[in-house]
Amino acid sequence: MNEKQSWKEWLSSENAVRWLYLILGFLAILMLMTILQRSTDAICCGDWDGYYHIRWSQLLWESLSNGDGLPEFKWLPLTILDPENYSDHHFLFHLLQIPFLWFFEPVTAAKVASLFYGTLAVFSVYWLLFYYKVDYLPVWLGAILICANPFYYRMNMAKAPPLTIIFSVIGIYLLFERKYVWLFPLMFVFTWTYSLFPMLWVASFIWTLIIAWNERVFEWRPLGYTTLGMVLGNVIHPYFPNNIKLFLEHLSMKIRMGNFDVPVGGEWYPYSGVELLTNFPIAFLAMFLGYVLFVPRRRLPEKATFFLLFVTPLLIAQFLAKRYAEYFPPFAILFAAFSWQAFFTPDLSSLPEDFRREIEPLLDKKKDKGIYGRLKQAFAVALGAFFFLLVIFYYKGIQIGSFKQEGLIESIKINEPHSKYERATQWAKANIPENEIIFNCNWDDFPKLFYFDPTHRYVHGLDPNYLYSKNPELFKVVDDIVKGKVDDPGPIIREKIGANYVFSDSKDCTDFIAKALESGWFEIAYEDDEAYFLKLRQQKGQPPSLELEDEADGIEDEITVNSGEEKNDFNQEETEENE
């Protein structure tokens, strides 16, 4: 009887309501991520890097399962990712995709893996609010779901950033709970997963500063364990020392924030002012709320101060490059939530530390009762419902008068289909000798080419800096060719690059393709409505257009001759009839 009564009391308690919010929040996040993934048949979204990742995961699994060790990466031999210098800076991420390949074909495996890790990443942010008993969970859940369209766009790209969020949230939890020793294995696996592992070291540094201010002691363990994990994770690495060289290469390339030696992917350039306002209104509002509610005291509120120092650099970075949409929006919500919590929490800094730690659990257990408690819950539910309505508009799109905001679902739907380049690459596998270098006009076509046709090698891919860093002179040659600055590119492509075939999207590199054909060195070997291959001739000949004109002239002459013969026959027949 007592057990049944206590169970009923628990079900009617605020704790049960919070657990219900947690479960419903997980289901809402899962449903949203599923809808977004099902909005396209391709590996989402924008760029095609997910095709590279899942194909390389498949090749890793085939090689490791056969006992052959790590496979050789031979597909970009002219870049710093050549077989001698290649390093997989997503190594653990590629391993974590492998279990999905046991049950699904590669594209579906990539999409299911993206759904799994993306959902966990978003849920981990929500879980942190639940665990530390932040009030108004439905409100914060709604804010997380609409924090920024680009955030969810990038969470569905079948890439490593969701794991970065998961590891960062785990690390923040370990810092808050002062379980510092576990930061060592966490940082170790983080270094094997993605090159943004320094985020965890920065978080530890911020926490060390907060503890030093509040407690007037140098707490070395957060920095010590993360530094040890970072060093050993990089040294005890399957690609050591190439992983160190590639990390330094990335650091030197990206730290310039817009002042790049060569044009890079669009994610490294900033949003316009209008794009920032229309894509990040909730995240910016959360930052504003966090700054307004943050009240520095003699003893700093630890969690709110941590997110203040952690998220502000991400806010600045968001103005400099689009790609930080992967991190800034959800952590902005956390900053607002913990600033809210600290603002409405009694200041106990004047009390002795031992006494303060004893009564903090008692304060956590304090419940709002009576009419005030009911109104508080009703407000939370109402505001949460309002945010969920915004979710619908946010993802389906909003139009108010002349203002129109495209919905995320629609922007994903218009992504290019999975089958793009499949016909062209099937032709290449059947007609171009294996291991030939193909001059791919655009570096960002490489992931799709690598996925559909791993039997050939390519000139550049994944990042144009990889070619530039290996050979700046060759990069300049390739860049001039693809921009149509070279009138006779055939001999250069053969002698300096070693390629006999050119691949291009049907709508790109038009100046180069026109000059290549006009030069007489190339002929169209394959063409469809998506792409074409040009074949480099052994000797210079007439341009294909002139050949077609000569052929047309020959046909016209033949028609004229035949018409004349038919006319003479007709006249002769008519004369005979008159006689």
PDB file of N, CA and C in Angstrom, residues 178 207-217 297-303 305 349 353 356:
ATOM      1  N   ARG A 178      32.496  18.034 -11.827  1.00  0.00           N
ATOM      2  CA  ARG A 178      33.860  17.924 -11.318  1.00  0.00           C
ATOM      3  C   ARG A 178      34.378  16.496 -11.373  1.00  0.00           C
ATOM      4  N   TRP A 207      36.585  26.786 -17.581  1.00  0.00           N
ATOM      5  CA  TRP A 207      36.171  26.288 -16.271  1.00  0.00           C
ATOM      6  C   TRP A 207      37.264  26.511 -15.221  1.00  0.00           C
ATOM      7  N   THR A 208      38.503  26.337 -15.624  1.00  0.00           N
ATOM      8  CA  THR A 208      39.621  26.566 -14.712  1.00  0.00           C
ATOM      9  C   THR A 208      39.652  28.023 -14.251  1.00  0.00           C
ATOM     10  N   LEU A 209      39.382  28.942 -15.173  1.00  0.00           N
ATOM     11  CA  LEU A 209      39.343  30.361 -14.807  1.00  0.00           C
ATOM     12  C   LEU A 209      38.210  30.649 -13.823  1.00  0.00           C
ATOM     13  N   ILE A 210      37.050  30.052 -14.048  1.00  0.00           N
ATOM     14  CA  ILE A 210      35.899  30.294 -13.173  1.00  0.00           C
ATOM     15  C   ILE A 210      36.185  29.790 -11.756  1.00  0.00           C
ATOM     16  N   ILE A 211      36.741  28.587 -11.680  1.00  0.00           N
ATOM     17  CA  ILE A 211      37.067  28.013 -10.369  1.00  0.00           C
ATOM     18  C   ILE A 211      38.125  28.869  -9.668  1.00  0.00           C
ATOM     19  N   ALA A 212      39.100  29.330 -10.429  1.00  0.00           N
ATOM     20  CA  ALA A 212      40.146  30.173  -9.839  1.00  0.00           C
ATOM     21  C   ALA A 212      39.560  31.463  -9.279  1.00  0.00           C
ATOM     22  N   TRP A 213      38.600  32.056  -9.965  1.00  0.00           N
ATOM     23  CA  TRP A 213      37.975  33.297  -9.491  1.00  0.00           C
ATOM     24  C   TRP A 213      37.119  33.051  -8.250  1.00  0.00           C
ATOM     25  N   ASN A 214      36.308  31.997  -8.315  1.00  0.00           N
ATOM     26  CA  ASN A 214      35.359  31.751  -7.223  1.00  0.00           C
ATOM     27  C   ASN A 214      36.018  31.192  -5.972  1.00  0.00           C
ATOM     28  N   GLU A 215      36.985  30.315  -6.146  1.00  0.00           N
ATOM     29  CA  GLU A 215      37.523  29.584  -4.997  1.00  0.00           C
ATOM     30  C   GLU A 215      38.966  29.952  -4.675  1.00  0.00           C
ATOM     31  N   ARG A 216      39.539  30.853  -5.487  1.00  0.00           N
ATOM     32  CA  ARG A 216      40.899  31.335  -5.259  1.00  0.00           C
ATOM     33  C   ARG A 216      41.922  30.195  -5.201  1.00  0.00           C
ATOM     34  N   VAL A 217      41.706  29.194  -6.052  1.00  0.00           N
ATOM     35  CA  VAL A 217      42.657  28.088  -6.173  1.00  0.00           C
ATOM     36  C   VAL A 217      42.856  27.793  -7.662  1.00  0.00           C
ATOM     37  N   ARG A 297      28.282  38.435  -9.753  1.00  0.00           N
ATOM     38  CA  ARG A 297      28.263  38.576  -8.308  1.00  0.00           C
ATOM     39  C   ARG A 297      29.672  38.350  -7.766  1.00  0.00           C
ATOM     40  N   ARG A 298      29.793  38.519  -6.449  1.00  0.00           N
ATOM     41  CA  ARG A 298      31.109  38.281  -5.858  1.00  0.00           C
ATOM     42  C   ARG A 298      31.576  36.866  -6.165  1.00  0.00           C
ATOM     43  N   ARG A 299      30.632  35.941  -6.064  1.00  0.00           N
ATOM     44  CA  ARG A 299      30.896  34.574  -6.507  1.00  0.00           C
ATOM     45  C   ARG A 299      30.111  34.373  -7.811  1.00  0.00           C
ATOM     46  N   LEU A 300      30.815  34.156  -8.908  1.00  0.00           N
ATOM     47  CA  LEU A 300      30.175  34.050 -10.219  1.00  0.00           C
ATOM     48  C   LEU A 300      29.261  32.828 -10.278  1.00  0.00           C
ATOM     49  N   PRO A 301      28.092  32.957 -10.903  1.00  0.00           N
ATOM     50  CA  PRO A 301      27.269  31.766 -11.155  1.00  0.00           C
ATOM     51  C   PRO A 301      28.007  30.875 -12.157  1.00  0.00           C
ATOM     52  N   GLU A 302      28.418  29.716 -11.721  1.00  0.00           N
ATOM     53  CA  GLU A 302      29.371  28.914 -12.491  1.00  0.00           C
ATOM     54  C   GLU A 302      28.863  28.551 -13.881  1.00  0.00           C
ATOM     55  N   LYS A 303      27.671  27.996 -13.956  1.00  0.00           N
ATOM     56  CA  LYS A 303      27.184  27.493 -15.250  1.00  0.00           C
ATOM     57  C   LYS A 303      26.896  28.643 -16.213  1.00  0.00           C
ATOM     58  N   THR A 305      28.186  31.634 -16.187  1.00  0.00           N
ATOM     59  CA  THR A 305      29.448  32.264 -16.566  1.00  0.00           C
ATOM     60  C   THR A 305      30.186  31.411 -17.593  1.00  0.00           C
ATOM     61  N   SER A 349      26.374  33.319  -2.147  1.00  0.00           N
ATOM     62  CA  SER A 349      27.827  33.478  -2.144  1.00  0.00           C
ATOM     63  C   SER A 349      28.368  33.973  -0.806  1.00  0.00           C
ATOM     64  N   GLU A 353      31.115  27.992   2.348  1.00  0.00           N
ATOM     65  CA  GLU A 353      31.022  27.060   1.230  1.00  0.00           C
ATOM     66  C   GLU A 353      30.404  25.728   1.649  1.00  0.00           C
ATOM     67  N   ARG A 356      26.751  26.155   2.167  1.00  0.00           N
ATOM     68  CA  ARG A 356      26.076  26.412   0.903  1.00  0.00           C
ATOM     69  C   ARG A 356      25.854  25.104   0.127  1.00  0.00           C
TER      70      ARG A 356
END
